[in-house]
């Protein structure tokens, strides 16, 4: 296994292209969240009442699912670097399980909100809620697809450290985005 | 499993449950918002530096991430407070 010099500016863990994507995503979600906070100043009562409609328990449990999944992803990479392919594959499956649990709980939350009539056009808070969490869910789905493909390659033995690190970086990016969304949508208004 | 990763996970989950409990059990959120945002910033850094191993990367990447964090949470705090 080749040793990567992470101190080189062109080789951050996960690769330079993945980190450029991570920063672009963080900036995009960041701007949208700042727009949401600015909007909340004009309709503070509406945002407070709307925030109370959301269930913070769903948000907190989903955060725990993603954080635990991220922990298993970090362990997957570590085991892969130690050449423990079987253990690496096992932890990768646990990572994917965390992602699936997140999506299941998110679907339940979406179902409840739609049933109660809080759809995307209910008010400006829910427009932001549906757009931001919806785009995040798409990222989680893409991440899970990447992890599924990576798991197949892992079993075949056709995977490099760079591949698994880039996939891990994408998966952790979903955690980072969620850590921006969770406090602002579920907690601060 | 690495001990540091396990400690990081415990800290992350504790901070999540703490901020959620704080938000649910408080009527006046004005000043607690600051605590919630700082806790979120710490969680964000723990994932980036420990799980994503950014601590091993070139200073440029570490500085860029910290700059993003400071600008984002700084702007949000200023808007919320004023």
PDB file of C-alpha atoms in Angstrom:
ATOM      1  CA  UNK A   1       0.000   0.000   0.000  1.00  0.00           C
ATOM      2  CA  UNK A   2       1.484   3.372  -1.016  1.00  0.00           C
ATOM      3  CA  UNK A   3       2.024   5.957   1.714  1.00  0.00           C
ATOM      4  CA  UNK A   4       0.286   9.283   1.015  1.00  0.00           C
ATOM      5  CA  UNK A   5       1.879  12.513   2.194  1.00  0.00           C
ATOM      6  CA  UNK A   6      -1.152  14.354   3.586  1.00  0.00           C
ATOM      7  CA  UNK A   7       0.980  17.379   4.466  1.00  0.00           C
ATOM      8  CA  UNK A   8       1.199  18.104   0.742  1.00  0.00           C
ATOM      9  CA  UNK A   9      -1.336  20.857  -0.026  1.00  0.00           C
ATOM     10  CA  UNK A  10      -2.599  18.862  -3.070  1.00  0.00           C
ATOM     11  CA  UNK A  11      -3.373  15.667  -1.100  1.00  0.00           C
ATOM     12  CA  UNK A  12      -5.723  16.336   1.835  1.00  0.00           C
ATOM     13  CA  UNK A  13      -7.273  13.068   3.152  1.00  0.00           C
ATOM     14  CA  UNK A  14      -9.939  12.246   0.556  1.00  0.00           C
ATOM     15  CA  UNK A  15      -8.253  14.140  -2.283  1.00  0.00           C
ATOM     16  CA  UNK A  16      -8.220  17.757  -3.406  1.00  0.00           C
ATOM     17  CA  UNK A  17     -11.245  17.418  -5.722  1.00  0.00           C
ATOM     18  CA  UNK A  18     -13.390  15.968  -2.953  1.00  0.00           C
ATOM     19  CA  UNK A  19     -12.394  18.803  -0.613  1.00  0.00           C
ATOM     20  CA  UNK A  20     -13.242  21.395  -3.266  1.00  0.00           C
ATOM     21  CA  UNK A  21     -16.688  19.766  -3.544  1.00  0.00           C
ATOM     22  CA  UNK A  22     -17.015  19.731   0.271  1.00  0.00           C
ATOM     23  CA  UNK A  23     -16.264  23.461   0.492  1.00  0.00           C
ATOM     24  CA  UNK A  24     -18.645  24.279  -2.369  1.00  0.00           C
ATOM     25  CA  UNK A  25     -21.422  22.300  -0.673  1.00  0.00           C
ATOM     26  CA  UNK A  26     -20.764  23.883   2.717  1.00  0.00           C
ATOM     27  CA  UNK A  27     -20.795  27.377   1.191  1.00  0.00           C
ATOM     28  CA  UNK A  28     -24.026  26.645  -0.731  1.00  0.00           C
ATOM     29  CA  UNK A  29     -25.870  25.257   2.310  1.00  0.00           C
ATOM     30  CA  UNK A  30     -24.295  27.998   4.454  1.00  0.00           C
ATOM     31  CA  UNK A  31     -25.674  30.789   2.237  1.00  0.00           C
ATOM     32  CA  UNK A  32     -29.138  29.170   2.204  1.00  0.00           C
ATOM     33  CA  UNK A  33     -29.098  28.890   6.015  1.00  0.00           C
ATOM     34  CA  UNK A  34     -28.013  32.526   6.405  1.00  0.00           C
ATOM     35  CA  UNK A  35     -30.918  33.504   4.090  1.00  0.00           C
ATOM     36  CA  UNK A  36     -33.217  31.492   6.387  1.00  0.00           C
ATOM     37  CA  UNK A  37     -31.915  33.296   9.496  1.00  0.00           C
ATOM     38  CA  UNK A  38     -32.301  36.725   7.797  1.00  0.00           C
ATOM     39  CA  UNK A  39     -35.884  35.765   6.833  1.00  0.00           C
ATOM     40  CA  UNK A  40     -36.573  34.748  10.447  1.00  0.00           C
ATOM     41  CA  UNK A  41     -35.858  38.317  11.632  1.00  0.00           C
ATOM     42  CA  UNK A  42     -38.779  39.604   9.553  1.00  0.00           C
ATOM     43  CA  UNK A  43     -41.194  36.874  10.745  1.00  0.00           C
ATOM     44  CA  UNK A  44     -39.830  35.879  14.152  1.00  0.00           C
ATOM     45  CA  UNK A  45     -43.204  34.693  15.566  1.00  0.00           C
ATOM     46  CA  UNK A  46     -43.977  32.645  12.478  1.00  0.00           C
ATOM     47  CA  UNK A  47     -40.522  31.017  12.579  1.00  0.00           C
ATOM     48  CA  UNK A  48     -40.807  30.302  16.310  1.00  0.00           C
ATOM     49  CA  UNK A  49     -44.254  28.699  15.927  1.00  0.00           C
ATOM     50  CA  UNK A  50     -43.104  26.723  12.884  1.00  0.00           C
ATOM     51  CA  UNK A  51     -39.974  25.502  14.653  1.00  0.00           C
ATOM     52  CA  UNK A  52     -42.146  24.252  17.524  1.00  0.00           C
ATOM     53  CA  UNK A  53     -44.100  22.138  15.012  1.00  0.00           C
ATOM     54  CA  UNK A  54     -40.903  20.219  14.174  1.00  0.00           C
ATOM     55  CA  UNK A  55     -40.036  17.381  16.542  1.00  0.00           C
ATOM     56  CA  UNK A  56     -36.494  17.975  17.925  1.00  0.00           C
ATOM     57  CA  UNK A  57     -36.372  14.324  19.075  1.00  0.00           C
ATOM     58  CA  UNK A  58     -36.511  13.231  15.419  1.00  0.00           C
ATOM     59  CA  UNK A  59     -33.708  15.690  14.626  1.00  0.00           C
ATOM     60  CA  UNK A  60     -31.561  14.599  17.584  1.00  0.00           C
ATOM     61  CA  UNK A  61     -32.002  10.860  16.913  1.00  0.00           C
ATOM     62  CA  UNK A  62     -31.203  11.411  13.242  1.00  0.00           C
ATOM     63  CA  UNK A  63     -28.064  13.324  14.277  1.00  0.00           C
ATOM     64  CA  UNK A  64     -27.021  10.358  16.467  1.00  0.00           C
ATOM     65  CA  UNK A  65     -27.594   7.978  13.511  1.00  0.00           C
ATOM     66  CA  UNK A  66     -25.377  10.094  11.234  1.00  0.00           C
ATOM     67  CA  UNK A  67     -22.661  10.633  13.867  1.00  0.00           C
ATOM     68  CA  UNK A  68     -22.501   6.899  14.669  1.00  0.00           C
ATOM     69  CA  UNK A  69     -22.433   6.133  10.965  1.00  0.00           C
ATOM     70  CA  UNK A  70     -19.545   8.613  10.558  1.00  0.00           C
ATOM     71  CA  UNK A  71     -17.694   6.885  13.401  1.00  0.00           C
ATOM     72  CA  UNK A  72     -18.068   3.514  11.636  1.00  0.00           C
ATOM     73  CA  UNK A  73     -16.859   5.117   8.383  1.00  0.00           C
ATOM     74  CA  UNK A  74     -13.702   6.372  10.103  1.00  0.00           C
ATOM     75  CA  UNK A  75     -13.186   2.837  11.530  1.00  0.00           C
ATOM     76  CA  UNK A  76     -13.710   1.336   8.049  1.00  0.00           C
ATOM     77  CA  UNK A  77     -10.894   3.488   6.626  1.00  0.00           C
ATOM     78  CA  UNK A  78      -8.642   2.686   9.581  1.00  0.00           C
ATOM     79  CA  UNK A  79      -9.192  -1.089   9.208  1.00  0.00           C
ATOM     80  CA  UNK A  80      -8.623  -0.874   5.451  1.00  0.00           C
ATOM     81  CA  UNK A  81      -5.271   0.810   6.018  1.00  0.00           C
ATOM     82  CA  UNK A  82      -4.369  -2.067   8.363  1.00  0.00           C
ATOM     83  CA  UNK A  83      -5.233  -4.498   5.520  1.00  0.00           C
ATOM     84  CA  UNK A  84      -8.169  -5.968   7.498  1.00  0.00           C
ATOM     85  CA  UNK A  85     -10.505  -6.195   4.504  1.00  0.00           C
ATOM     86  CA  UNK A  86     -13.131  -8.351   6.280  1.00  0.00           C
ATOM     87  CA  UNK A  87     -13.376  -6.011   9.263  1.00  0.00           C
ATOM     88  CA  UNK A  88     -13.365  -3.035   6.921  1.00  0.00           C
ATOM     89  CA  UNK A  89     -16.320  -4.474   4.981  1.00  0.00           C
ATOM     90  CA  UNK A  90     -18.163  -5.217   8.251  1.00  0.00           C
ATOM     91  CA  UNK A  91     -17.802  -1.627   9.487  1.00  0.00           C
ATOM     92  CA  UNK A  92     -18.761  -0.314   6.050  1.00  0.00           C
ATOM     93  CA  UNK A  93     -22.043  -2.231   6.341  1.00  0.00           C
ATOM     94  CA  UNK A  94     -22.637  -0.690   9.775  1.00  0.00           C
ATOM     95  CA  UNK A  95     -21.962   2.724   8.193  1.00  0.00           C
ATOM     96  CA  UNK A  96     -24.612   2.039   5.557  1.00  0.00           C
ATOM     97  CA  UNK A  97     -27.035   0.815   8.239  1.00  0.00           C
ATOM     98  CA  UNK A  98     -26.691   4.200   9.990  1.00  0.00           C
ATOM     99  CA  UNK A  99     -27.473   5.942   6.691  1.00  0.00           C
ATOM    100  CA  UNK A 100     -30.542   3.769   6.107  1.00  0.00           C
ATOM    101  CA  UNK A 101     -31.788   4.396   9.660  1.00  0.00           C
ATOM    102  CA  UNK A 102     -31.442   8.135   8.986  1.00  0.00           C
ATOM    103  CA  UNK A 103     -33.464   7.854   5.779  1.00  0.00           C
ATOM    104  CA  UNK A 104     -36.178   5.726   7.431  1.00  0.00           C
ATOM    105  CA  UNK A 105     -36.648   8.195  10.305  1.00  0.00           C
ATOM    106  CA  UNK A 106     -36.558  11.139   7.886  1.00  0.00           C
ATOM    107  CA  UNK A 107     -39.262   9.450   5.779  1.00  0.00           C
ATOM    108  CA  UNK A 108     -41.423   8.985   8.909  1.00  0.00           C
ATOM    109  CA  UNK A 109     -40.915  12.665   9.772  1.00  0.00           C
ATOM    110  CA  UNK A 110     -41.770  13.759   6.210  1.00  0.00           C
ATOM    111  CA  UNK A 111     -44.876  11.516   6.221  1.00  0.00           C
ATOM    112  CA  UNK A 112     -46.125  13.013   9.514  1.00  0.00           C
ATOM    113  CA  UNK A 113     -45.524  16.582   8.335  1.00  0.00           C
ATOM    114  CA  UNK A 114     -47.322  15.989   5.025  1.00  0.00           C
ATOM    115  CA  UNK A 115     -50.231  14.273   6.804  1.00  0.00           C
ATOM    116  CA  UNK A 116     -50.580  17.300   9.109  1.00  0.00           C
ATOM    117  CA  UNK A 117     -50.553  19.619   6.087  1.00  0.00           C
ATOM    118  CA  UNK A 118     -47.126  21.232   6.565  1.00  0.00           C
ATOM    119  CA  UNK A 119     -46.031  20.997   2.952  1.00  0.00           C
ATOM    120  CA  UNK A 120     -43.438  23.109   1.089  1.00  0.00           C
ATOM    121  CA  UNK A 121     -45.915  25.982   0.445  1.00  0.00           C
ATOM    122  CA  UNK A 122     -47.299  26.149   4.032  1.00  0.00           C
ATOM    123  CA  UNK A 123     -45.072  29.111   4.962  1.00  0.00           C
ATOM    124  CA  UNK A 124     -41.533  30.429   4.343  1.00  0.00           C
ATOM    125  CA  UNK A 125     -40.037  28.383   7.226  1.00  0.00           C
ATOM    126  CA  UNK A 126     -41.379  25.139   5.763  1.00  0.00           C
ATOM    127  CA  UNK A 127     -40.223  26.136   2.263  1.00  0.00           C
ATOM    128  CA  UNK A 128     -36.674  26.372   3.652  1.00  0.00           C
ATOM    129  CA  UNK A 129     -37.191  23.184   5.725  1.00  0.00           C
ATOM    130  CA  UNK A 130     -38.279  21.062   2.770  1.00  0.00           C
ATOM    131  CA  UNK A 131     -35.662  22.425   0.359  1.00  0.00           C
ATOM    132  CA  UNK A 132     -32.698  22.187   2.751  1.00  0.00           C
ATOM    133  CA  UNK A 133     -33.518  18.796   4.269  1.00  0.00           C
ATOM    134  CA  UNK A 134     -34.602  17.490   0.849  1.00  0.00           C
ATOM    135  CA  UNK A 135     -31.264  18.401  -0.766  1.00  0.00           C
ATOM    136  CA  UNK A 136     -29.486  16.868   2.216  1.00  0.00           C
ATOM    137  CA  UNK A 137     -31.473  13.625   1.834  1.00  0.00           C
ATOM    138  CA  UNK A 138     -30.379  13.501  -1.838  1.00  0.00           C
ATOM    139  CA  UNK A 139     -26.741  13.778  -0.663  1.00  0.00           C
ATOM    140  CA  UNK A 140     -27.270  10.908   1.812  1.00  0.00           C
ATOM    141  CA  UNK A 141     -28.792   8.755  -0.969  1.00  0.00           C
ATOM    142  CA  UNK A 142     -25.833   9.492  -3.284  1.00  0.00           C
ATOM    143  CA  UNK A 143     -23.460   8.733  -0.376  1.00  0.00           C
ATOM    144  CA  UNK A 144     -25.159   5.392   0.274  1.00  0.00           C
ATOM    145  CA  UNK A 145     -24.878   4.502  -3.431  1.00  0.00           C
ATOM    146  CA  UNK A 146     -21.144   5.304  -3.329  1.00  0.00           C
ATOM    147  CA  UNK A 147     -20.713   3.167  -0.182  1.00  0.00           C
ATOM    148  CA  UNK A 148     -22.613   0.283  -1.821  1.00  0.00           C
ATOM    149  CA  UNK A 149     -20.308   0.396  -4.868  1.00  0.00           C
ATOM    150  CA  UNK A 150     -17.231   0.715  -2.639  1.00  0.00           C
ATOM    151  CA  UNK A 151     -18.331  -2.348  -0.641  1.00  0.00           C
ATOM    152  CA  UNK A 152     -18.558  -4.379  -3.869  1.00  0.00           C
ATOM    153  CA  UNK A 153     -15.048  -3.280  -4.916  1.00  0.00           C
ATOM    154  CA  UNK A 154     -13.746  -3.976  -1.409  1.00  0.00           C
ATOM    155  CA  UNK A 155     -14.820  -7.600  -1.684  1.00  0.00           C
ATOM    156  CA  UNK A 156     -13.206  -7.898  -5.135  1.00  0.00           C
ATOM    157  CA  UNK A 157      -9.978  -6.390  -3.763  1.00  0.00           C
ATOM    158  CA  UNK A 158      -9.885  -3.674  -6.416  1.00  0.00           C
ATOM    159  CA  UNK A 159      -9.892  -0.701  -4.055  1.00  0.00           C
ATOM    160  CA  UNK A 160      -7.147   1.822  -3.275  1.00  0.00           C
ATOM    161  CA  UNK A 161      -6.689   3.956  -0.131  1.00  0.00           C
ATOM    162  CA  UNK A 162      -7.517   7.035  -2.218  1.00  0.00           C
ATOM    163  CA  UNK A 163     -10.855   5.496  -3.320  1.00  0.00           C
ATOM    164  CA  UNK A 164     -12.000   4.630   0.181  1.00  0.00           C
ATOM    165  CA  UNK A 165     -10.795   7.953   1.614  1.00  0.00           C
ATOM    166  CA  UNK A 166     -12.650   9.920  -1.078  1.00  0.00           C
ATOM    167  CA  UNK A 167     -15.845   7.940  -0.403  1.00  0.00           C
ATOM    168  CA  UNK A 168     -15.414   8.468   3.339  1.00  0.00           C
ATOM    169  CA  UNK A 169     -14.921  12.214   2.806  1.00  0.00           C
ATOM    170  CA  UNK A 170     -18.203  12.382   0.842  1.00  0.00           C
ATOM    171  CA  UNK A 171     -20.026  10.474   3.596  1.00  0.00           C
ATOM    172  CA  UNK A 172     -18.610  12.715   6.329  1.00  0.00           C
ATOM    173  CA  UNK A 173     -19.677  15.742   4.268  1.00  0.00           C
ATOM    174  CA  UNK A 174     -23.299  14.594   4.785  1.00  0.00           C
ATOM    175  CA  UNK A 175     -22.605  14.723   8.567  1.00  0.00           C
ATOM    176  CA  UNK A 176     -21.097  18.208   8.285  1.00  0.00           C
ATOM    177  CA  UNK A 177     -24.062  19.565   6.307  1.00  0.00           C
ATOM    178  CA  UNK A 178     -26.508  18.015   8.798  1.00  0.00           C
ATOM    179  CA  UNK A 179     -24.595  19.611  11.689  1.00  0.00           C
ATOM    180  CA  UNK A 180     -25.323  23.002  10.098  1.00  0.00           C
ATOM    181  CA  UNK A 181     -28.991  22.188   9.395  1.00  0.00           C
ATOM    182  CA  UNK A 182     -29.942  20.576  12.721  1.00  0.00           C
ATOM    183  CA  UNK A 183     -29.330  23.469  15.159  1.00  0.00           C
ATOM    184  CA  UNK A 184     -30.756  26.133  12.849  1.00  0.00           C
ATOM    185  CA  UNK A 185     -33.903  24.313  11.719  1.00  0.00           C
ATOM    186  CA  UNK A 186     -34.733  22.415  14.917  1.00  0.00           C
ATOM    187  CA  UNK A 187     -33.270  24.377  17.832  1.00  0.00           C
ATOM    188  CA  UNK A 188     -32.587  28.102  17.630  1.00  0.00           C
ATOM    189  CA  UNK A 189     -35.873  29.793  16.639  1.00  0.00           C
TER     190      UNK A 189
ATOM    191  CA  UNK B   1     -11.548   0.792  16.840  1.00  0.00           C
ATOM    192  CA  UNK B   2      -9.386   3.688  17.879  1.00  0.00           C
ATOM    193  CA  UNK B   3      -9.817   5.044  21.394  1.00  0.00           C
ATOM    194  CA  UNK B   4      -9.753   8.666  20.155  1.00  0.00           C
ATOM    195  CA  UNK B   5     -12.590   7.934  17.691  1.00  0.00           C
ATOM    196  CA  UNK B   6     -14.701   6.386  20.459  1.00  0.00           C
ATOM    197  CA  UNK B   7     -14.121   9.397  22.748  1.00  0.00           C
ATOM    198  CA  UNK B   8     -15.005  11.717  19.835  1.00  0.00           C
ATOM    199  CA  UNK B   9     -18.268   9.826  19.202  1.00  0.00           C
ATOM    200  CA  UNK B  10     -19.232  10.006  22.893  1.00  0.00           C
ATOM    201  CA  UNK B  11     -18.532  13.771  22.924  1.00  0.00           C
ATOM    202  CA  UNK B  12     -20.521  14.284  19.715  1.00  0.00           C
ATOM    203  CA  UNK B  13     -23.567  12.373  20.966  1.00  0.00           C
ATOM    204  CA  UNK B  14     -23.421  14.065  24.395  1.00  0.00           C
ATOM    205  CA  UNK B  15     -23.274  17.534  22.794  1.00  0.00           C
ATOM    206  CA  UNK B  16     -26.212  16.658  20.497  1.00  0.00           C
ATOM    207  CA  UNK B  17     -28.422  15.432  23.351  1.00  0.00           C
ATOM    208  CA  UNK B  18     -27.373  18.388  25.546  1.00  0.00           C
ATOM    209  CA  UNK B  19     -28.280  21.019  22.928  1.00  0.00           C
ATOM    210  CA  UNK B  20     -31.576  19.272  22.065  1.00  0.00           C
ATOM    211  CA  UNK B  21     -32.534  19.095  25.783  1.00  0.00           C
ATOM    212  CA  UNK B  22     -31.523  22.737  26.262  1.00  0.00           C
ATOM    213  CA  UNK B  23     -33.710  23.859  23.376  1.00  0.00           C
ATOM    214  CA  UNK B  24     -36.752  21.821  24.474  1.00  0.00           C
ATOM    215  CA  UNK B  25     -36.612  22.805  28.168  1.00  0.00           C
ATOM    216  CA  UNK B  26     -35.985  26.543  27.786  1.00  0.00           C
ATOM    217  CA  UNK B  27     -38.596  29.237  27.212  1.00  0.00           C
ATOM    218  CA  UNK B  28     -36.181  32.093  26.490  1.00  0.00           C
ATOM    219  CA  UNK B  29     -33.809  30.911  23.800  1.00  0.00           C
ATOM    220  CA  UNK B  30     -32.129  34.259  23.075  1.00  0.00           C
ATOM    221  CA  UNK B  31     -28.868  33.569  24.940  1.00  0.00           C
ATOM    222  CA  UNK B  32     -28.988  29.791  24.680  1.00  0.00           C
ATOM    223  CA  UNK B  33     -28.717  30.195  20.910  1.00  0.00           C
ATOM    224  CA  UNK B  34     -25.096  31.173  21.448  1.00  0.00           C
ATOM    225  CA  UNK B  35     -24.416  27.978  23.464  1.00  0.00           C
ATOM    226  CA  UNK B  36     -26.181  25.845  20.814  1.00  0.00           C
ATOM    227  CA  UNK B  37     -24.171  27.434  17.981  1.00  0.00           C
ATOM    228  CA  UNK B  38     -20.836  27.007  19.809  1.00  0.00           C
ATOM    229  CA  UNK B  39     -21.659  23.341  20.568  1.00  0.00           C
ATOM    230  CA  UNK B  40     -22.519  22.814  16.884  1.00  0.00           C
ATOM    231  CA  UNK B  41     -19.245  24.437  15.823  1.00  0.00           C
ATOM    232  CA  UNK B  42     -17.288  22.135  18.144  1.00  0.00           C
ATOM    233  CA  UNK B  43     -19.131  19.079  16.791  1.00  0.00           C
ATOM    234  CA  UNK B  44     -18.398  20.216  13.227  1.00  0.00           C
ATOM    235  CA  UNK B  45     -14.663  20.560  14.025  1.00  0.00           C
ATOM    236  CA  UNK B  46     -14.507  17.176  15.779  1.00  0.00           C
ATOM    237  CA  UNK B  47     -15.892  15.418  12.690  1.00  0.00           C
ATOM    238  CA  UNK B  48     -13.611  17.282  10.298  1.00  0.00           C
ATOM    239  CA  UNK B  49     -10.404  16.988  12.304  1.00  0.00           C
ATOM    240  CA  UNK B  50     -10.857  13.524  13.868  1.00  0.00           C
ATOM    241  CA  UNK B  51     -13.132  11.443  11.614  1.00  0.00           C
ATOM    242  CA  UNK B  52     -12.034  13.073   8.325  1.00  0.00           C
ATOM    243  CA  UNK B  53      -8.410  13.191   9.551  1.00  0.00           C
ATOM    244  CA  UNK B  54      -8.036  16.831   8.564  1.00  0.00           C
ATOM    245  CA  UNK B  55      -5.579  17.137  11.462  1.00  0.00           C
ATOM    246  CA  UNK B  56      -3.066  15.358   9.190  1.00  0.00           C
ATOM    247  CA  UNK B  57      -3.648  17.734   6.273  1.00  0.00           C
ATOM    248  CA  UNK B  58      -1.721  20.821   5.144  1.00  0.00           C
ATOM    249  CA  UNK B  59      -2.330  23.990   7.223  1.00  0.00           C
ATOM    250  CA  UNK B  60      -4.182  25.547   4.272  1.00  0.00           C
ATOM    251  CA  UNK B  61      -7.087  23.059   4.577  1.00  0.00           C
ATOM    252  CA  UNK B  62      -7.276  23.370   8.352  1.00  0.00           C
ATOM    253  CA  UNK B  63      -7.296  27.176   8.139  1.00  0.00           C
ATOM    254  CA  UNK B  64      -9.892  27.165   5.340  1.00  0.00           C
ATOM    255  CA  UNK B  65     -12.278  25.009   7.396  1.00  0.00           C
ATOM    256  CA  UNK B  66     -11.832  27.095  10.545  1.00  0.00           C
ATOM    257  CA  UNK B  67     -12.418  30.283   8.487  1.00  0.00           C
ATOM    258  CA  UNK B  68     -15.667  28.818   7.113  1.00  0.00           C
ATOM    259  CA  UNK B  69     -16.790  27.877  10.626  1.00  0.00           C
ATOM    260  CA  UNK B  70     -16.000  31.292  12.115  1.00  0.00           C
ATOM    261  CA  UNK B  71     -17.645  33.193   9.224  1.00  0.00           C
ATOM    262  CA  UNK B  72     -20.774  30.993   9.150  1.00  0.00           C
ATOM    263  CA  UNK B  73     -21.469  30.812  12.889  1.00  0.00           C
ATOM    264  CA  UNK B  74     -20.309  34.431  13.323  1.00  0.00           C
ATOM    265  CA  UNK B  75     -22.764  35.737  10.694  1.00  0.00           C
ATOM    266  CA  UNK B  76     -25.619  33.594  12.083  1.00  0.00           C
ATOM    267  CA  UNK B  77     -24.917  34.829  15.656  1.00  0.00           C
ATOM    268  CA  UNK B  78     -24.799  38.486  14.574  1.00  0.00           C
ATOM    269  CA  UNK B  79     -28.098  38.194  12.680  1.00  0.00           C
ATOM    270  CA  UNK B  80     -29.802  36.382  15.575  1.00  0.00           C
ATOM    271  CA  UNK B  81     -28.621  38.865  18.233  1.00  0.00           C
ATOM    272  CA  UNK B  82     -29.131  42.184  16.388  1.00  0.00           C
TER     273      UNK B  82
END
